[in-house]
Amino acid sequence: MTRPDWDQYFLGIARAVAARADCRRVQIGCVIVGTDKRIVATGYNGSPPGGLSCLAGECPRALSDTPTLTPDYANCIALHAEQNAIAYADRTRTAGGTMYLSASKPCDMCSKLIAAAGIERVVTP
């Protein structure tokens, strides 16, 4: 057995986190890791707690023919995995850290949030 390096290890965790996503179109997981190689927060894409549910068919974007991963999310009820992870993270631990995403690169808005959180590196498959 070959031991995974840190990037492989945390990407695997991001893939596992993606399984909790409640978007009907795409499932993405995110792991924020501090400079000490410890998990600071995780997040997945989906609707905010207590709100409408994409899985229940309440998201206009999921029911439309809008192509997946287009930049306009005006009719989407979900938060991105990056947004959810940053919302539950402690800024003092994200500074200088690394973000792992199970798929795709961050959108422009998430890229701004990542920079504001002080995250210095983003790793995708």
Tab-separated table of C-alpha atoms in Angstrom:
chain	number	residue	atom	x	y	z
A	1	MET	CA	0.000	0.000	0.000
A	2	THR	CA	1.245	3.446	-0.900
A	3	ARG	CA	0.527	6.199	1.585
A	4	PRO	CA	-1.168	9.194	-0.087
A	5	ASP	CA	0.577	12.545	0.027
A	6	TRP	CA	-1.231	15.412	1.799
A	7	ASP	CA	-2.896	16.698	-1.374
A	8	GLN	CA	-4.221	13.241	-2.292
A	9	TYR	CA	-5.406	12.698	1.282
A	10	PHE	CA	-7.370	15.951	1.544
A	11	LEU	CA	-8.764	15.640	-2.017
A	12	GLY	CA	-10.130	12.240	-0.971
A	13	ILE	CA	-11.832	13.850	2.009
A	14	ALA	CA	-13.266	16.569	-0.259
A	15	ARG	CA	-14.741	13.847	-2.488
A	16	ALA	CA	-16.347	12.228	0.577
A	17	VAL	CA	-17.765	15.590	1.698
A	18	ALA	CA	-19.295	16.042	-1.782
A	19	ALA	CA	-21.563	13.057	-1.106
A	20	ARG	CA	-23.557	15.297	1.298
A	21	ALA	CA	-24.328	17.896	-1.418
A	22	ASP	CA	-28.025	18.438	-1.992
A	23	CYS	CA	-27.819	19.947	-5.477
A	24	ARG	CA	-29.569	17.943	-8.174
A	25	ARG	CA	-27.022	18.908	-10.841
A	26	VAL	CA	-23.525	18.749	-9.375
A	27	GLN	CA	-21.967	17.618	-6.105
A	28	ILE	CA	-18.861	19.424	-4.888
A	29	GLY	CA	-17.049	19.074	-1.579
A	30	CYS	CA	-14.575	21.444	0.014
A	31	VAL	CA	-12.024	21.052	2.795
A	32	ILE	CA	-10.098	23.954	4.302
A	33	VAL	CA	-6.824	22.924	5.913
A	34	GLY	CA	-4.729	25.131	8.185
A	35	THR	CA	-0.994	25.542	8.012
A	36	ASP	CA	-0.736	22.783	10.642
A	37	LYS	CA	-2.257	20.216	8.212
A	38	ARG	CA	-5.435	20.025	10.322
A	39	ILE	CA	-8.960	20.407	8.927
A	40	VAL	CA	-10.436	23.803	9.753
A	41	ALA	CA	-13.821	23.375	8.053
A	42	THR	CA	-15.670	21.436	5.386
A	43	GLY	CA	-18.514	22.412	3.100
A	44	TYR	CA	-20.582	21.123	0.230
A	45	ASN	CA	-22.851	22.819	-2.262
A	46	GLY	CA	-26.492	22.990	-1.367
A	47	SER	CA	-29.346	25.047	-0.083
A	48	PRO	CA	-29.013	26.921	3.218
A	49	PRO	CA	-30.309	25.150	6.339
A	50	GLY	CA	-34.028	25.588	6.879
A	51	GLY	CA	-34.651	26.968	3.411
A	52	LEU	CA	-35.872	25.581	0.140
A	53	SER	CA	-34.515	22.214	-0.957
A	54	CYS	CA	-32.975	21.478	-4.322
A	55	LEU	CA	-33.484	17.750	-3.841
A	56	ALA	CA	-37.197	18.378	-3.221
A	57	GLY	CA	-37.429	20.142	-6.597
A	58	GLU	CA	-37.575	23.700	-5.229
A	59	CYS	CA	-34.612	25.143	-7.146
A	60	PRO	CA	-35.533	26.946	-10.378
A	61	ARG	CA	-32.037	26.468	-11.823
A	62	ALA	CA	-32.051	22.708	-11.222
A	63	LEU	CA	-35.368	22.443	-13.035
A	64	SER	CA	-34.259	24.609	-15.967
A	65	ASP	CA	-32.209	23.802	-19.036
A	66	THR	CA	-29.428	26.189	-17.963
A	67	PRO	CA	-26.117	24.439	-18.651
A	68	THR	CA	-24.251	23.194	-15.568
A	69	LEU	CA	-21.309	25.317	-14.369
A	70	THR	CA	-22.290	28.493	-16.205
A	71	PRO	CA	-21.373	31.746	-14.437
A	72	ASP	CA	-24.947	33.006	-13.851
A	73	TYR	CA	-26.414	31.557	-10.651
A	74	ALA	CA	-29.203	34.130	-10.206
A	75	ASN	CA	-31.939	31.475	-10.178
A	76	CYS	CA	-30.026	28.986	-7.973
A	77	ILE	CA	-30.939	28.538	-4.284
A	78	ALA	CA	-27.682	26.799	-3.310
A	79	LEU	CA	-24.492	28.026	-1.742
A	80	HIS	CA	-21.222	26.832	-3.223
A	81	ALA	CA	-19.088	24.366	-1.273
A	82	GLU	CA	-16.433	27.046	-0.802
A	83	GLN	CA	-18.984	29.492	0.610
A	84	ASN	CA	-20.292	26.930	3.087
A	85	ALA	CA	-16.812	25.970	4.272
A	86	ILE	CA	-15.710	29.586	4.721
A	87	ALA	CA	-18.955	30.425	6.560
A	88	TYR	CA	-18.155	27.803	9.205
A	89	ALA	CA	-14.416	28.485	9.406
A	90	ASP	CA	-12.424	30.503	11.899
A	91	ARG	CA	-10.530	33.246	10.007
A	92	THR	CA	-7.564	32.931	12.335
A	93	ARG	CA	-7.128	29.334	11.137
A	94	THR	CA	-7.831	29.844	7.414
A	95	ALA	CA	-5.078	32.447	6.992
A	96	GLY	CA	-2.211	30.856	5.098
A	97	GLY	CA	-4.178	27.652	4.627
A	98	THR	CA	-5.121	25.470	1.684
A	99	MET	CA	-8.533	24.734	0.183
A	100	TYR	CA	-9.251	21.381	-1.445
A	101	LEU	CA	-12.146	21.021	-3.901
A	102	SER	CA	-13.485	17.716	-5.173
A	103	ALA	CA	-14.110	19.164	-8.644
A	104	SER	CA	-13.772	22.320	-10.713
A	105	LYS	CA	-12.044	25.580	-10.009
A	106	PRO	CA	-13.695	28.262	-7.861
A	107	CYS	CA	-15.984	30.763	-9.568
A	108	ASP	CA	-15.086	34.469	-9.508
A	109	MET	CA	-17.187	35.195	-6.398
A	110	CYS	CA	-15.759	32.240	-4.470
A	111	SER	CA	-12.247	33.262	-5.508
A	112	LYS	CA	-12.836	36.633	-3.831
A	113	LEU	CA	-14.105	34.942	-0.652
A	114	ILE	CA	-11.107	32.605	-0.636
A	115	ALA	CA	-8.752	35.578	-0.852
A	116	ALA	CA	-10.666	37.407	1.906
A	117	ALA	CA	-10.335	34.328	4.142
A	118	GLY	CA	-6.557	34.441	3.662
A	119	ILE	CA	-6.436	31.053	1.970
A	120	GLU	CA	-3.236	30.963	-0.053
A	121	ARG	CA	-3.620	27.783	-2.103
A	122	VAL	CA	-6.484	25.991	-3.853
A	123	VAL	CA	-6.061	22.380	-4.961
A	124	THR	CA	-8.414	20.672	-7.434
A	125	PRO	CA	-8.169	17.258	-9.098
